[in-house]
Coordinates of C-alpha atoms in Angstrom, one line a residue:
K1 CA 56.5 340.1 80.4
V2 CA 56.8 336.9 82.1
H3 CA 60.6 338.0 82.3
L4 CA 59.7 341.7 83.6
L5 CA 57.1 340.3 86.3
S6 CA 59.3 337.7 87.5
A7 CA 62.3 340.5 88.1
L8 CA 59.7 342.9 88.8
S9 CA 59.1 340.4 91.4
L10 CA 63.0 340.4 92.5
F11 CA 62.6 344.0 92.3
K12 CA 60.1 343.7 94.9
K13 CA 62.2 341.8 97.7
Y14 CA 65.0 343.1 97.8
R15 CA 63.6 346.9 97.5
E16 CA 65.1 348.2 94.9
P17 CA 62.1 351.4 94.0
V18 CA 64.6 352.7 91.0
S19 CA 64.0 349.5 89.0
Q20 CA 60.7 349.0 90.0
G21 CA 59.3 352.1 88.8
R22 CA 61.5 351.3 84.8
T23 CA 60.0 348.2 84.9
Y24 CA 57.0 349.2 85.9
A25 CA 56.8 351.6 83.0
A26 CA 58.2 348.6 80.4
L27 CA 55.6 346.5 81.7
A28 CA 53.0 348.9 81.0
E29 CA 54.5 349.8 77.4
L30 CA 54.5 345.9 76.1
C31 CA 50.4 345.4 77.2
W32 CA 49.4 349.0 75.4
N33 CA 51.2 347.5 72.2
L34 CA 50.1 343.6 73.3
K35 CA 46.1 345.9 73.1
D36 CA 45.5 345.7 76.4
T37 CA 44.8 349.1 78.3
A38 CA 43.3 348.0 81.0
Q39 CA 46.8 346.7 82.3
A40 CA 48.9 349.3 80.9
E41 CA 46.8 352.3 82.9
A42 CA 47.1 350.0 86.2
Y43 CA 50.6 348.9 85.9
L44 CA 51.4 352.9 84.8
K45 CA 49.6 353.7 88.5
E46 CA 52.3 351.5 90.1
G47 CA 55.5 353.0 88.1
L48 CA 53.7 356.8 88.7
A49 CA 53.7 356.0 92.4
I50 CA 57.5 354.7 93.1
S51 CA 59.5 357.6 90.3
E52 CA 57.8 360.0 90.8
K53 CA 58.5 359.8 95.1
I54 CA 62.6 359.1 94.0
N55 CA 62.7 361.5 90.4
D56 CA 63.1 359.9 88.2
D57 CA 62.5 360.9 85.3
A58 CA 63.8 359.1 82.9
A59 CA 60.6 356.5 83.7
L60 CA 58.8 360.0 84.0
W61 CA 58.9 360.7 80.5
R62 CA 58.3 357.5 79.3
D63 CA 55.1 356.6 81.6
Y64 CA 53.4 360.4 81.0
T65 CA 54.6 360.4 77.4
L66 CA 52.1 356.5 77.0
L67 CA 49.7 357.8 79.8
A68 CA 49.5 360.8 77.1
R69 CA 49.0 357.6 74.4
I70 CA 46.0 356.7 76.2
Q71 CA 43.8 359.8 77.5
L72 CA 44.2 360.3 73.8
A73 CA 42.4 357.1 72.9
Q74 CA 39.9 358.0 75.7
G75 CA 39.6 360.8 73.6
L76 CA 40.5 362.8 77.3
V77 CA 41.9 365.7 74.9
N78 CA 42.8 368.1 77.7
E79 CA 44.3 365.3 80.2
A80 CA 46.5 364.7 77.4
R81 CA 47.5 367.8 76.6
E82 CA 49.2 368.2 80.3
S83 CA 50.1 364.6 80.8
L84 CA 53.0 365.8 77.6
A85 CA 53.4 369.1 79.3
S86 CA 54.6 366.4 82.9
A87 CA 56.4 364.2 79.9
L88 CA 58.7 366.7 77.9
S89 CA 59.8 368.4 81.5
F90 CA 60.7 365.0 82.6
F91 CA 62.0 364.3 79.2
R92 CA 64.2 367.6 79.3
S93 CA 66.1 366.3 82.1
P94 CA 69.0 365.7 82.3
Q95 CA 68.9 362.2 84.0
A96 CA 66.7 360.3 82.0
G97 CA 69.1 360.9 78.6
S98 CA 71.2 358.3 80.2
F99 CA 72.3 357.5 77.1
S100 CA 72.5 353.6 77.8
S101 CA 74.3 351.1 75.4
S102 CA 72.3 348.6 73.4
E103 CA 73.5 345.8 76.5
K104 CA 72.0 348.0 79.4
L105 CA 68.9 349.2 78.1
E106 CA 65.6 348.1 80.2
F107 CA 62.7 349.3 77.7
P108 CA 60.9 347.9 75.3
S109 CA 61.8 350.7 73.0
T110 CA 64.7 353.1 72.8
R111 CA 64.4 356.8 74.2
E112 CA 65.2 357.1 70.4
D113 CA 61.6 355.7 69.3
L114 CA 60.3 356.3 72.1
G115 CA 60.6 359.8 72.0
Q116 CA 60.2 360.8 68.1
Q117 CA 56.8 359.0 69.0
L118 CA 56.7 362.0 72.3
V119 CA 57.7 364.2 69.2
S120 CA 54.7 363.3 66.6
L121 CA 52.1 363.1 70.4
L122 CA 53.1 367.3 70.5
V123 CA 53.4 367.6 67.0
Q124 CA 49.5 366.2 66.5
Q125 CA 48.1 368.1 69.5
G126 CA 49.0 371.9 67.9
M127 CA 52.5 372.1 70.3
V128 CA 54.7 373.0 67.1
E129 CA 57.3 374.3 69.7
Q130 CA 58.4 372.5 72.6
A131 CA 58.0 369.5 69.1
L132 CA 60.6 370.9 67.2
L133 CA 62.2 372.2 71.4
A134 CA 62.1 367.9 71.9
A135 CA 63.1 366.7 68.4
E136 CA 66.7 368.3 68.1
Q137 CA 67.5 367.3 71.7
L138 CA 67.1 364.1 71.1
K139 CA 68.8 363.8 67.4
E140 CA 71.4 365.8 69.1
E141 CA 71.5 362.7 72.3
T142 CA 71.3 360.6 69.1
F143 CA 74.8 361.9 68.2
I144 CA 76.7 362.1 71.9
N145 CA 76.4 358.4 72.2
E146 CA 78.2 357.4 68.8
W147 CA 80.4 360.5 68.9
H148 CA 81.5 358.5 72.6
R149 CA 80.8 355.0 71.7
R150 CA 82.4 355.1 69.1
G151 CA 85.5 356.5 71.1
G152 CA 85.3 360.5 69.6
E153 CA 88.2 363.0 71.2
V154 CA 88.9 366.6 71.6
K155 CA 91.5 369.2 71.7
P156 CA 93.9 368.7 74.2
Y157 CA 93.3 372.2 75.7
D158 CA 89.8 370.3 75.9
R159 CA 90.4 367.2 77.2
D160 CA 90.0 368.3 80.7
I161 CA 86.6 369.3 81.2
Y162 CA 85.3 367.3 78.7
N163 CA 86.1 364.3 80.7
D164 CA 85.4 365.2 83.7
L165 CA 82.3 366.3 82.7
V166 CA 81.1 362.9 80.7
L167 CA 82.8 360.5 83.4
Q168 CA 81.0 362.0 86.7
R169 CA 77.9 361.8 84.6
A170 CA 78.1 358.3 84.1
H171 CA 79.3 358.0 87.3
L172 CA 76.0 360.1 88.6
H173 CA 74.2 357.1 86.1
A174 CA 76.2 353.7 87.7
A175 CA 74.7 355.3 90.8
E176 CA 71.2 355.6 90.7
S177 CA 71.6 351.4 90.8
T178 CA 72.4 351.6 94.5
A179 CA 71.2 354.4 95.4
T180 CA 67.8 356.6 94.4
P181 CA 68.0 360.1 91.5
D182 CA 65.9 362.1 94.7
T183 CA 69.3 361.7 97.0
L184 CA 72.1 362.3 94.0
L185 CA 69.4 365.7 93.3
K186 CA 72.2 368.0 94.3
E187 CA 75.2 365.8 92.8
W188 CA 73.0 366.7 89.6
K189 CA 72.5 369.7 90.2
N190 CA 76.2 370.7 90.5
W191 CA 76.6 369.3 86.8
L192 CA 73.9 371.4 85.3
T193 CA 75.7 374.5 86.7
R194 CA 79.1 373.2 85.5
F195 CA 77.6 372.0 82.0
Q196 CA 76.1 375.3 82.1
Q197 CA 79.1 377.4 82.0
L198 CA 81.4 375.6 79.8
A199 CA 78.3 376.0 77.2
A200 CA 78.3 380.5 77.9
D201 CA 82.0 379.8 77.4
N202 CA 82.5 376.9 74.5
R203 CA 79.6 375.8 73.0
T204 CA 80.9 373.7 70.3
L205 CA 82.8 371.5 73.0
A206 CA 79.7 371.1 75.2
R207 CA 77.7 369.5 72.4
L208 CA 80.0 367.1 72.2
I209 CA 78.4 366.2 76.5
A210 CA 74.8 367.5 75.9
P211 CA 72.5 369.1 74.0
V212 CA 72.8 372.4 74.4
P213 CA 69.5 374.0 75.2
T214 CA 67.7 376.4 73.0
T215 CA 65.1 378.3 72.5
I216 CA 62.5 378.7 69.4
G217 CA 63.4 382.3 69.5
D218 CA 67.6 381.9 69.1
I219 CA 66.0 379.8 65.8
V220 CA 63.7 381.9 64.4
K221 CA 66.9 384.8 64.2
E222 CA 69.6 382.8 63.5
V223 CA 67.5 381.3 60.3
Q224 CA 65.7 385.0 59.1
R225 CA 69.9 386.4 59.5
N226 CA 70.6 383.4 57.0
Q227 CA 67.1 383.9 55.4
A228 CA 66.7 381.2 54.1
T229 CA 64.4 378.4 54.5
V230 CA 64.7 375.1 56.3
I231 CA 63.4 372.2 56.2
D232 CA 64.4 369.6 59.4
Y233 CA 63.8 366.2 59.7
L234 CA 63.3 364.3 62.7
V235 CA 63.1 359.7 61.5
G236 CA 61.5 357.0 63.3
E237 CA 61.1 353.8 62.3
H238 CA 57.9 354.0 60.2
S239 CA 56.8 357.6 60.3
T240 CA 59.1 361.2 60.3
V241 CA 58.6 364.3 61.7
L242 CA 58.8 367.2 59.3
F243 CA 59.5 370.8 60.8
T244 CA 60.1 373.5 58.4
I245 CA 60.5 377.8 59.1
D246 CA 59.9 380.1 56.2
L247 CA 61.2 383.5 55.4
G248 CA 59.4 385.1 57.5
G249 CA 59.8 383.2 60.2
R250 CA 56.8 380.9 60.9
I251 CA 57.7 377.6 62.5
T252 CA 55.1 374.2 61.0
A253 CA 55.6 370.6 61.4
D254 CA 53.2 367.7 60.1
I255 CA 54.2 363.8 60.5
L256 CA 55.2 361.6 56.9
P257 CA 53.9 358.4 56.8
V258 CA 57.3 357.1 56.1
G259 CA 60.0 355.9 58.6
R260 CA 63.2 353.9 59.1
K261 CA 62.2 350.6 57.4
E262 CA 60.9 351.7 54.3
L263 CA 63.9 354.8 53.9
Q264 CA 67.3 352.8 53.6
P265 CA 66.6 350.3 51.6
Q266 CA 65.2 353.1 49.2
V267 CA 68.7 355.6 49.7
A268 CA 71.0 353.0 49.8
S269 CA 70.2 351.6 46.2
L270 CA 71.0 355.1 45.7
L271 CA 74.9 355.2 46.7
G272 CA 74.5 351.5 45.5
A273 CA 74.4 352.2 41.9
S274 CA 77.0 352.0 39.2
A275 CA 78.6 354.9 36.5
R276 CA 78.0 352.5 34.4
A277 CA 74.1 351.2 35.1
D278 CA 72.5 350.6 31.7
A279 CA 69.1 352.3 31.0
A280 CA 66.5 349.6 33.4
A281 CA 68.8 350.9 35.7
R282 CA 68.6 353.9 35.4
Q283 CA 65.4 354.6 35.4
S284 CA 64.7 352.1 38.8
E285 CA 67.3 355.0 39.8
R286 CA 64.6 357.6 38.9
R287 CA 61.7 356.5 40.2
T288 CA 64.2 356.0 43.4
L289 CA 64.6 359.6 42.9
R290 CA 61.1 360.7 42.1
L291 CA 59.3 358.2 45.1
L292 CA 61.7 359.7 47.8
Y293 CA 60.6 363.4 46.1
S294 CA 57.3 362.4 46.9
E295 CA 58.0 361.3 50.2
L296 CA 59.6 363.9 51.6
I297 CA 58.7 367.5 50.1
P298 CA 55.1 367.4 50.2
D299 CA 52.5 369.4 49.2
K300 CA 52.6 372.0 52.0
V301 CA 56.2 372.4 52.1
R302 CA 56.3 373.4 48.5
S303 CA 53.9 375.0 49.5
I304 CA 57.0 377.7 51.8
L305 CA 59.5 376.9 49.0
P306 CA 61.0 380.2 47.9
S307 CA 60.4 381.3 44.5
N308 CA 63.4 382.8 44.0
P309 CA 65.9 379.7 42.8
D310 CA 69.0 382.0 44.4
Q311 CA 67.5 382.4 47.9
T312 CA 68.9 379.4 50.1
V313 CA 66.5 376.2 51.2
V314 CA 68.7 374.8 54.5
I315 CA 67.9 371.5 55.1
I316 CA 68.6 369.5 58.5
P317 CA 69.0 365.9 58.0
D318 CA 68.7 362.6 60.9
G319 CA 69.3 360.0 60.2
I320 CA 69.7 357.9 56.8
L321 CA 68.4 361.0 54.6
F322 CA 72.1 362.1 56.2
N323 CA 72.9 359.8 52.8
L324 CA 70.6 361.5 50.4
P325 CA 71.1 363.4 47.4
F326 CA 68.2 365.9 47.6
A327 CA 69.6 367.6 45.1
A328 CA 69.0 365.0 42.5
L329 CA 65.4 364.3 44.0
I330 CA 62.4 364.3 41.4
D331 CA 59.2 366.6 41.5
A332 CA 55.6 365.9 39.5
Q333 CA 57.6 367.7 36.0
G334 CA 60.8 365.4 36.3
K335 CA 63.0 368.6 37.3
Y336 CA 66.0 368.1 39.6
L337 CA 65.1 369.3 43.0
V338 CA 68.6 372.1 42.2
E339 CA 67.0 373.1 39.5
S340 CA 64.5 375.7 41.4
H341 CA 66.1 375.4 44.8
T342 CA 69.5 376.7 45.7
L343 CA 70.6 374.2 48.4
T344 CA 73.0 373.6 51.4
M345 CA 72.3 371.1 54.5
A346 CA 73.2 371.2 58.5
S347 CA 74.3 368.3 60.8
S348 CA 72.0 370.0 63.9
M349 CA 70.0 373.0 63.8
G350 CA 72.4 373.5 67.1
V351 CA 75.8 373.7 64.9
F352 CA 73.6 375.9 62.4
L353 CA 72.6 378.4 65.9
D354 CA 76.8 378.4 66.2
I355 CA 78.6 378.6 62.9
P356 CA 81.6 381.3 63.6
P357 CA 81.1 384.4 61.5
R358 CA 84.1 384.7 58.4
Y359 CA 87.7 383.9 58.7
C360 CA 88.4 385.7 54.9
Q361 CA 87.5 388.2 53.3
D362 CA 89.7 386.9 50.3
L363 CA 89.9 383.7 49.0
S364 CA 93.1 381.7 50.1
V365 CA 93.5 378.5 49.9
V366 CA 95.8 375.9 51.4
V367 CA 96.1 372.8 48.7
A368 CA 97.1 369.4 49.8
D369 CA 96.9 365.8 49.2
G370 CA 99.3 362.9 51.1
Q371 CA 98.7 361.0 47.6
P372 CA 100.4 363.1 45.5
E373 CA 99.9 360.7 42.7
A374 CA 96.8 359.8 42.6
G375 CA 96.0 363.4 43.0
K376 CA 98.5 364.5 40.9
D377 CA 96.0 366.3 37.9
E378 CA 93.2 367.7 40.3
T379 CA 95.7 370.0 42.6
S380 CA 97.2 371.6 39.9
I381 CA 93.8 371.4 38.4
I382 CA 92.5 373.3 41.9
S383 CA 95.5 375.7 41.8
S384 CA 95.2 376.9 38.7
L385 CA 92.4 378.8 39.9
F386 CA 93.5 380.5 42.1
E387 CA 96.3 383.6 42.6
P388 CA 99.9 382.3 42.6
E389 CA 100.1 383.9 45.3
L390 CA 96.9 383.1 47.8
V391 CA 98.2 379.0 47.2
T392 CA 99.8 377.4 49.5
H393 CA 100.7 373.4 48.0
L394 CA 101.1 370.5 50.8
V395 CA 102.5 367.6 48.6
G396 CA 103.1 364.0 49.7
K397 CA 105.4 364.0 52.4
E398 CA 104.9 367.8 53.2
A399 CA 100.8 367.2 54.1
E400 CA 101.6 366.0 57.3
I401 CA 98.1 366.4 60.2
N402 CA 100.2 369.0 62.4
T403 CA 101.9 371.2 59.3
L404 CA 97.8 371.2 57.9
Q405 CA 96.6 372.5 60.7
E406 CA 99.7 375.0 60.2
Q407 CA 99.0 375.6 57.2
A408 CA 95.9 376.1 57.1
R409 CA 95.7 378.8 59.6
G410 CA 94.6 382.3 58.0
K411 CA 93.5 380.6 55.0
A412 CA 90.2 380.4 53.4
V413 CA 89.8 377.6 52.2
V414 CA 91.3 374.0 53.0
H415 CA 91.0 372.1 49.4
I416 CA 91.6 368.0 50.5
A417 CA 92.5 366.2 47.0
S418 CA 92.6 362.7 48.1
S419 CA 90.3 359.4 48.3
L420 CA 88.8 359.0 51.9
P421 CA 86.0 355.6 51.5
L422 CA 84.8 356.7 55.5
Q423 CA 84.0 353.6 57.3
A424 CA 79.9 353.0 57.6
S425 CA 81.2 350.5 61.6
N426 CA 82.8 353.8 62.5
P427 CA 83.1 357.1 60.9
L428 CA 85.6 357.9 63.5
R429 CA 88.2 355.0 63.0
S430 CA 88.0 356.2 59.0
V431 CA 92.5 356.7 57.7
L432 CA 93.3 359.3 56.3
P433 CA 95.5 359.5 53.4
I434 CA 97.9 362.5 54.8
P435 CA 100.8 361.3 57.2
G436 CA 101.2 361.9 61.0
K437 CA 104.8 362.6 62.7
D438 CA 106.9 359.3 61.2
A439 CA 104.6 359.0 58.5
K440 CA 102.4 357.0 61.7
Q441 CA 99.2 356.7 60.2
V442 CA 96.5 359.3 61.3
T443 CA 92.2 358.9 61.6
A444 CA 89.4 360.9 61.5
N445 CA 89.8 361.5 64.9
R446 CA 93.5 362.8 65.1
L447 CA 91.3 365.9 62.1
F448 CA 89.6 366.6 64.4
E449 CA 90.9 367.8 66.9
L450 CA 92.4 369.7 65.0
S451 CA 92.2 373.4 65.0
L452 CA 91.2 374.2 61.5
P453 CA 89.1 378.1 62.1
S454 CA 88.4 377.8 57.7
D455 CA 85.4 379.0 56.2
L456 CA 85.3 376.6 54.0
V457 CA 86.9 372.7 53.3
V458 CA 86.9 370.5 50.7
W459 CA 87.2 366.6 50.8
S460 CA 86.6 365.8 47.3
A461 CA 86.5 362.0 46.9
T462 CA 85.0 361.2 50.4
S463 CA 83.2 358.3 49.8
V464 CA 80.2 356.3 51.7
S465 CA 79.3 353.2 52.6
T466 CA 75.3 351.3 51.1
K467 CA 76.1 349.7 55.1
D468 CA 75.8 353.3 57.1
L469 CA 72.1 353.1 57.9
Q470 CA 72.7 355.7 60.4
G471 CA 73.9 357.9 57.6
T472 CA 77.2 358.7 60.6
A473 CA 80.2 359.2 58.0
V474 CA 78.5 362.2 57.4
K475 CA 77.2 363.3 60.1
V476 CA 80.4 362.1 62.6
F477 CA 82.7 363.7 59.6
S478 CA 80.9 367.3 59.2
R479 CA 79.6 367.5 63.0
G480 CA 83.9 366.8 63.0
L481 CA 84.7 369.0 61.4
S482 CA 82.8 372.0 62.5
Y483 CA 84.0 371.2 66.2
A484 CA 87.1 371.9 64.5
G485 CA 85.7 375.0 63.6
V486 CA 85.2 375.1 60.1
R487 CA 81.9 376.5 59.1
N488 CA 81.2 374.7 55.6
V489 CA 82.2 371.7 54.0
L490 CA 81.3 370.1 51.1
M491 CA 82.3 366.5 50.9
S492 CA 80.9 363.4 48.8
L493 CA 79.2 360.6 48.6
W494 CA 80.2 358.7 46.2
I495 CA 83.3 359.3 43.9
E496 CA 83.4 358.0 40.6
P497 CA 83.2 358.7 37.9
G498 CA 86.7 360.9 37.8
P499 CA 86.7 363.7 35.7
H500 CA 83.5 364.6 35.8
R501 CA 83.6 365.4 39.8
T502 CA 86.9 367.7 38.9
A503 CA 85.1 369.7 36.3
E504 CA 82.4 370.2 38.8
L505 CA 85.1 371.5 41.6
V506 CA 86.4 373.7 38.8
E507 CA 83.1 375.2 38.4
F508 CA 82.3 375.2 41.5
Y509 CA 85.3 377.8 43.0
K510 CA 85.0 380.1 39.5
S511 CA 81.7 380.8 40.1
N512 CA 82.3 380.7 44.5
R513 CA 84.9 383.5 42.7
S514 CA 82.8 385.5 40.7
G515 CA 80.9 386.4 43.9
L516 CA 78.1 383.7 43.9
N517 CA 78.2 382.4 47.8
K518 CA 79.1 378.3 48.3
A519 CA 76.1 377.0 48.6
Q520 CA 74.9 379.5 44.2
A521 CA 78.0 378.1 43.3
L522 CA 77.4 374.1 43.9
R523 CA 73.9 375.0 42.5
K524 CA 75.6 376.7 38.9
A525 CA 78.3 373.8 38.9
Q526 CA 75.2 370.8 39.6
M527 CA 73.6 372.5 36.6
L528 CA 76.4 372.5 34.5
A529 CA 77.6 369.0 35.1
M530 CA 74.4 368.3 34.7
S531 CA 73.4 369.7 31.1
R532 CA 76.8 367.9 30.1
D533 CA 75.6 364.5 31.6
P534 CA 71.5 364.2 33.3
S535 CA 72.1 361.2 35.3
P536 CA 72.2 361.9 39.5
R537 CA 75.5 359.6 39.2
S538 CA 77.3 361.9 37.2
W539 CA 76.6 365.6 39.3
A540 CA 75.0 365.2 42.5
A541 CA 77.4 363.3 45.3
F542 CA 78.4 366.4 46.6
Q543 CA 76.6 367.5 49.6
L544 CA 77.7 371.5 51.4
L545 CA 76.9 370.9 54.8
G546 CA 77.1 374.7 57.0
P547 CA 75.1 378.2 55.5
G548 CA 76.3 378.4 52.4
Y549 CA 78.0 381.0 52.1

């Protein structure tokens, strides 16, 4: 507080209204955390006066969120609802979502954490639809921030418009340090017009630049078209907002008393478990899976889940929940979740809305393996499941990245048998076991630059690091393949035990060929694997991300 007050005196002296308004917002939040409500209100009043005058949405949404919390504490419910509506309108502004790096944070809390608090307040006041839209925007911003910060690339023919819009937005934010936001309204409007045009022409590219606005009607329509029940999470520091959409299109929300601090060690312990664990370790694992079930799937959610086990439940995780094998959660009766429900996942609600139509009606497949000795058995076993004329083999040097793109065109399935440990620090830089031109190393980034219009990409031996506490690898890897044109992605959280994994894939393909959709086929394969070995370590590694059909 002393530090901010010293800075504030300098901002006043040199007449820097943007920094003044934002410092008042930071001081107000600090005083609220210090339980000095009167001083928080005083700083809010000062900050609002300045930030409203210069149209600084980045500060205003914070001011109104805090004002709503103060008003609710004072019993002023109607006034708080008005403040929340104002906070939401400013929160949606492209000028407010600055995607600041951690070195440039100007406020006590990140946009991600305070945004989750805004969503929670909206839910508490019964503003559920507005809360869902805000939550989706926040999750999209978090992904885009990761994509930009870690050096995400786009397809060659998308680069000009992508780089132009990303750099223009960065320049506008930088300009706010020498000019006030109200003087940049025309430039922001021009940027937004160009972005909206791109979103109309190429939504998958637009989603790598900024959140694409959607409506509740669009969400409900897509959920019902897919005949799915949706469970959508937004994880905060110590609480999680959970949204559900049932088959009738009804949206509900709840606030769970568990957040990052509690979930991260629980999920990390599951990833770090050994396939050769002793009885005590397996019992500990079961306790964790029971606890996570009770924490993440409360009674209200259980009541809306479909009674027909063949109907799809779409789970949209957040943060560390991308690393959680939901299929293995254990209910009060000791049953795994997959025993009662067909599950698939989506990396975001936006990706779920943008799912392209099916590409192929047959089951043609490209089986690729850049490490032929390591994956020889799997390659031959998977190939034998399909009609010979529907199989294209790419082995060793033949599995070169550009050849993969050419041969995958018009095929329903791309199956890659090679092992791929996904980096915790930057999954975009994970080195693929697929050669590039002149045998150069190829990173995941290069894979996402391809055009892969396929109904399913199976990467059978991916593994996630226990150090990945944000679930970044699964989220980025699946989102990158979605941008490349893939409808469904099947990947694994861990790769051992190998023979069990291959047997599960065989059952998956057999069931899919017999007429089950991809989500149903995975469920059947997991159930059969479970009958041979009930330990989740032997059957629960695979995650299906996509519509599931």
